[in-house]
Amino acid sequence: MASDEDDDAPSIRRPTKRRRKDPSSKCHGIPTTIRALLGHQARILRLGDYIQAIAPSLEFDLKEDPASNQHLNSLMRRLSNTVVSPTNHQDAIKPVFQKVTKPRVETSLLSIVDDVVWSLVVNKKQTQVRNALSQGYVVASETLSNQVTGCFMRPGVMSTHLNSNASFCKSSKLFRVLHAKVGDEIVRFLLLKTSIFVPHETTTTTTGNQQHNNYQLVCGPIPNGRPANATQPNTAGNKSRSHRYLKPHATINRQSMLGSDAFVPKVGLPKDHILNDDAPREQELLSRMIPINDTPSGRKRPKRWNRLKVMGIPICKDIIKGSKKCDYHRLLDRCCPMPDALKNRIHEGEKTLAPKDVATCCTPSGEVFAFLSKALRIVFPLRFWGSSHNLDTFLGVVQTFVNLRRREALPNKTLMNRTRVLDFTWLIGEGSSHKKRKLCRTAHEAATRLVTTVLRWVFNDFIVPLLRSNFISTESEFSGRRVLYYRKPTWALFRSLSLKHLKTKQYKEISAADVKERLQIQKTGCSRLRLLPKATGVRPIATLCKRDNSLLSDGKPAMCPIATDLKPAAKRRKVRHSSNLKPYASSAGSKLKSTNEILRDSLAVLQFEHQNNPQLFGGGLLGLHEFYPRWHEYVSNVQARAPLGKPVQSYFASVDIRRCYDNIVQDRLLELLNGILSEDNYAINRCSLLQSTPERSGIAKRQLKQVCPVETFDIIQRGGILQRSSRDGAVLLDEGTSSVAKKGELMELIREHLQSHVVVTSGRHRDVFLHQRKGIPQGSSLSCFLCNFYYGSLEQDVMGTDAQNQSTEGHVSLLVRIIDDFLLVTTNKALHKSFLQAMRRGNPSLGMTINQEKVFSSINLSLTNDDGTSYQVQRAPDAGLPWCGLLFDTESCGVKLDLSRLACGKAADSLTVARTRKEGEQLRIAMKSFVRPRCYPILFDPSINSRRNIDANFFDLMLICAVKTDAYVASGNMLNSSSRNVDFLLSCIADTILFSLQLIKSRHRMGVQQSTSAPHIDLTKAMALSLGWNAFLLIFQRRRYEWGLIARVKKKLQRCPHSPRVRLVLLERRDHVHVWML
């Protein structure tokens, strides 16, 4: 207790220690991308401030000197704007070099950078941090000595890829000036302990006088492309991680059943399933259903777990009894019978069958659901569900699961929707007999987690294995993204017929020993072959884009491309088996690479050669975006040559090449590529562009690359990339993936890819290895360019030079091709006939034959066959000549959308409904994605289409969006959720209409180079809204929306101006809608 004297004593003020002011607090003007990458805890400073903080006694000045030359002042300006941040955010910025007063330069900058790179590479295993300065360097080993190039720095480090950051630090004038001003030790400290962001030399881009603060990360940890604050480790403990699969957005794993053709000897559940055991194991079944025996740290379970164990075992006994009682074979034949026509043909033998006869014999999803529904009712007793309401609700979820498309998922919140948790009395206990049981919030959440766990077990361990054992789930060419279900006998027949067909055409079966011998010397391994059903047979697709994650028995990645023990497929792996092949591992490490990833240098070089010489494609195009300028030029030339009041007639012809990928002659293609590659060495510079996106609360990462001859390659000049991207506040990141590609190595790799391509597919009892002896692999990243180069060279050989010329004898011609679809439009009737005659004759020895069913002409025309007989060419329909999703008016050269490609429910088959989270926002994004691929400027150019056609095209565009939106809302079970918010749905529609109008106008300005002379699109905002609302109203009236949506749409239409143009479009299009849509 204080005394009275203490009160009268004078107060003594203790001297307070002065806090050192954080120099990062006064740093302003830092781009948001850098702040987002480093996080809010990082200390970010300008270079001058940081050097002053770590070396306060150093005589250091970055001010510009008017007496110096302009280049030196530019370097000083860049150094003063350089951003520095310590790699360890926890440590304070201390005066490490307090005694340094003058810079001491005793070592060359080259040696300093080599020492830093060596230190980063050697310590990488301990720190587990990738540094931008050391990417592309690895610890030397005998395995890599003959496969990579040494970096000639210090012993023990080898270079596998080019690193522009290391070269920049060694040779740039900027770092030379910095080295001279601060000395050896501070430069070494900066490279080792900090992240340095250097501003680009070209800060004013060609977009105008706007200054773009673009930086390049020279050294420091490589960010992962996400905000640093969002990547903090989860410290919630094991409990949150164990409940992660119970979150509302967690999904049911259905990937194991898609495309699986595992052999199952009997109908029903898999042989090793717990319900197929002879001895009943109720305790283990309950443990698999609910992890009841797992007690962390030896703690005792609460009483409710003992009660759950007592009440759950009788339920498990009933489930095992019901599974023994269920006759899956008879139930499958009753619910999913095989087609009678297929049964009769099977008895006749495979000789009378073709793949196209079996491709369409899939089981309807309704029959699959009926099979699952009856199996669930037999196996699981009613008291397992708690009530008939829960059983009916779960069956509704099963029906949704069966109808899911390829990329869709079933989240827990859909699984638990409308499920009565309190009805599961065997899980939560029974209440009193006279009133319904009530639970507190925490108890109800615990009960919900229990029910979710049990229902997920039903899906993962009963429904998915049952589907996997009895059906093949795959998409097809004629079903889009809709999943088809084939009975195992049906698919076995289809697979057998398809392999027999492929062996006679382009593949040859080889032995496993031959495969092993081939792959020991190849860079690319085997690829899994997918058999994709189509209406005319089968399309073989090699999955070259996927990594094969097969492992050896010791669990380590295999370096050999093929396994040493080729056992039968049924005995080799469990149901999760995907391939028996060991993957190709990178020669510079253990990272597994797919074939397309191995071929990415070849793809970059082919793209470079095409950009430098587009004539190599002939009339080939990479998409419809390249077709618009050519079509605009053709129409302009025709209109310029037309007499007053008399339009010039154009003759149209479209031709499809038959099996264009499979008929390519490999030797001719390789000879052609050898002449196309014009350089001996190519420098491939790859980097990433990071840009903060505040609207998405994240960072957008964009991959960029530059290809050029080695002689003209300047590894420091990256300003051109930023000028073309015209980004502000972007960060350029070199991850050490740049390389030098030699022509000889590229040709050898492409030759190996074409002539030694081996695929593997599942046979009846073992894997079947096939060697592709003809054509190019479908699924390869090179296939598009190889096909264009090949058929571009054949155009002149087959058709001559007349079709290539834009004008011959006063006529105008246009020949274009997208992969295998030719289109010739000319004012010369003789050229039109000679083109069709030449294409019909073709060149079978070089693989150029046409598909007779896909040849169209705008006029009646008969051709002469080789035997002297006549052949009548199919005339185009009255609606227009179809080509690549477009319809051409052969009289006026107008262009429309081909709506027949979306007929018969194909619009709904092309959807992917997002159910996991933010369904409303995903709906808004999806609606814009419906219109984005079809906002072709060719449809709305007034110099090509009349005003009437432009209005009709925009109405058709909105009609397609309305059909897909309606199917999206219906299939996503959103009629009772987010779409019930009428205001939100109407705002999505209005945003989509205005987004389409803006995108059309911007693409029109970019597509026509002569923008000053190009006519303006006569489509106002009011007209677009009126056409769009009418299109949505026409579709919404098909379905009974009971929450006032149609009335609100009509109110929106009343606010739009009534235009005769809109009424004319509605009168024309209403009659055609039911033909292709309803």
PDB file of C-alpha atoms in Angstrom, residues 650-651 802-803 811 826-838:
ATOM      1  CA  SER A 650     -21.943 -15.735-106.456  1.00  0.00           C
ATOM      2  CA  TYR A 651     -21.564 -19.499-106.650  1.00  0.00           C
ATOM      3  CA  ASP A 802      -7.171 -20.700-110.118  1.00  0.00           C
ATOM      4  CA  ALA A 803      -8.961 -21.274-106.828  1.00  0.00           C
ATOM      5  CA  HIS A 811     -14.011 -12.510-111.380  1.00  0.00           C
ATOM      6  CA  THR A 826     -16.724 -17.236-106.620  1.00  0.00           C
ATOM      7  CA  THR A 827     -18.380 -15.238-109.366  1.00  0.00           C
ATOM      8  CA  ASN A 828     -16.848 -17.606-111.935  1.00  0.00           C
ATOM      9  CA  LYS A 829     -19.211 -20.465-112.675  1.00  0.00           C
ATOM     10  CA  ALA A 830     -16.530 -22.445-114.513  1.00  0.00           C
ATOM     11  CA  LEU A 831     -14.209 -22.220-111.519  1.00  0.00           C
ATOM     12  CA  HIS A 832     -17.049 -23.356-109.286  1.00  0.00           C
ATOM     13  CA  LYS A 833     -17.567 -26.493-111.357  1.00  0.00           C
ATOM     14  CA  SER A 834     -13.871 -27.246-111.779  1.00  0.00           C
ATOM     15  CA  PHE A 835     -13.373 -26.972-108.015  1.00  0.00           C
ATOM     16  CA  LEU A 836     -16.078 -29.511-107.275  1.00  0.00           C
ATOM     17  CA  GLN A 837     -14.790 -31.766-110.051  1.00  0.00           C
ATOM     18  CA  ALA A 838     -11.230 -31.615-108.678  1.00  0.00           C
TER      19      ALA A 838
END
